[in-house]
Amino acid sequence: MPRFALIVLVPLLVLAGCGDDGVSREDYIADADALCERLNEQIEDVNQPRPTNLGELRELLDDAIEVTREGIAELEELDPPEEVDDDVDDFLDSARDQEQLLENARDAGSFEEGGQILRERLPPVAEARRDAAEEIGFEECGRGS
């Protein structure tokens, strides 16, 4: 083998041996929780004051849907470590389910119907999201409803 070929191969082998396993679980959780902390604050702001009619409910839900979509998009940009990849998929799926329920409540024909959707159908979805968050190790993501 010519000498110049060895000079090229040695650095490649060293790089291959190092390998990039991506972000650690702890770093991924820290990044995601920092994002979720900001989003949780936005949701708390959206929830004030409580709606008393269909127009107010729709306005609140429009804002909540926007924050939810933003959060999903930003979390999808983070690359989770393989060990939590399935749990992150479950978390994001439940967040998408929540987004759909918020849309259903916003599009309800009456204030009462929108409230009923939120009271009856949102808790199990929020529970699934919290369960997935717990499996991953999130502290901020999955907090609240």
Coordinates of N, CA, C and O in Angstrom, one line a residue, residues 1 4 9 23 31 33 41 44 55 64 69 78 81 86 90 93 96-97 106 113 115 117 119 125 137:
M1 N 0.9 -1.2 0.0 CA 0.0 0.0 0.0 C 0.9 1.2 0.0 O 1.8 1.3 0.8
F4 N 1.1 7.4 1.0 CA 0.0 8.4 1.0 C -1.3 7.8 1.3 O -2.1 8.5 2.0
L9 N -5.8 7.0 5.4 CA -6.7 6.1 6.1 C -6.6 6.2 7.6 O -7.6 6.0 8.3
V23 N -26.4 13.7 20.9 CA -26.5 14.3 22.2 C -26.8 13.3 23.2 O -27.5 12.3 23.0
D31 N -32.3 20.5 27.1 CA -32.7 21.4 25.9 C -34.2 21.4 25.8 O -34.8 22.4 25.6
D33 N -36.5 20.6 28.1 CA -37.1 21.2 29.3 C -37.0 22.7 29.2 O -37.9 23.4 29.7
E41 N -44.9 28.8 30.2 CA -45.1 30.2 30.6 C -46.1 30.9 29.6 O -47.0 31.6 30.0
E44 N -49.6 29.6 30.2 CA -50.1 30.2 31.4 C -50.7 31.6 31.1 O -51.7 32.0 31.6
G55 N -66.8 33.2 21.9 CA -65.8 34.0 21.3 C -64.5 34.0 22.1 O -63.4 33.9 21.5
A64 N -53.7 29.0 22.2 CA -53.1 27.7 22.7 C -52.7 26.8 21.6 O -51.6 26.1 21.7
R69 N -48.5 24.1 18.5 CA -47.8 23.9 17.2 C -46.4 24.3 17.2 O -45.5 23.6 16.7
L78 N -35.2 19.0 17.7 CA -34.2 18.4 18.6 C -34.1 16.9 18.2 O -35.0 16.2 18.0
P81 N -31.7 11.2 21.8 CA -30.8 10.0 21.7 C -31.7 8.7 21.5 O -32.9 8.7 21.8
D86 N -38.4 6.3 21.0 CA -39.8 5.8 21.0 C -40.7 6.6 22.0 O -41.8 6.9 21.7
D90 N -43.9 9.0 21.3 CA -45.2 8.9 22.1 C -45.6 10.3 22.6 O -46.7 10.7 22.6
D93 N -46.7 12.4 19.7 CA -48.0 12.0 19.3 C -49.1 12.5 20.2 O -50.2 12.9 19.7
R96 N -49.7 16.1 19.6 CA -50.5 16.3 18.3 C -52.0 16.0 18.6 O -52.9 16.6 18.1
D97 N -52.2 14.9 19.4 CA -53.6 14.6 19.8 C -54.2 15.8 20.6 O -55.4 16.1 20.4
R106 N -62.3 24.4 19.8 CA -62.4 25.7 19.2 C -63.5 25.8 18.2 O -64.2 26.7 18.1
E113 N -70.3 23.1 24.5 CA -69.8 21.9 23.8 C -68.3 22.0 23.8 O -67.6 21.0 24.0
G115 N -66.4 23.4 26.0 CA -66.0 23.1 27.4 C -66.0 21.6 27.7 O -65.2 21.1 28.3
I117 N -65.8 19.2 25.5 CA -64.6 18.5 24.8 C -63.4 18.6 25.7 O -62.7 17.6 25.9
R119 N -63.1 19.2 29.0 CA -63.3 18.5 30.3 C -63.2 17.0 30.1 O -62.6 16.3 30.9
V125 N -55.6 12.5 27.2 CA -54.5 12.9 26.3 C -53.4 13.5 27.1 O -52.2 13.2 26.9
G137 N -37.9 11.4 31.2 CA -37.2 12.1 32.3 C -37.4 13.6 32.3 O -36.7 14.3 32.9

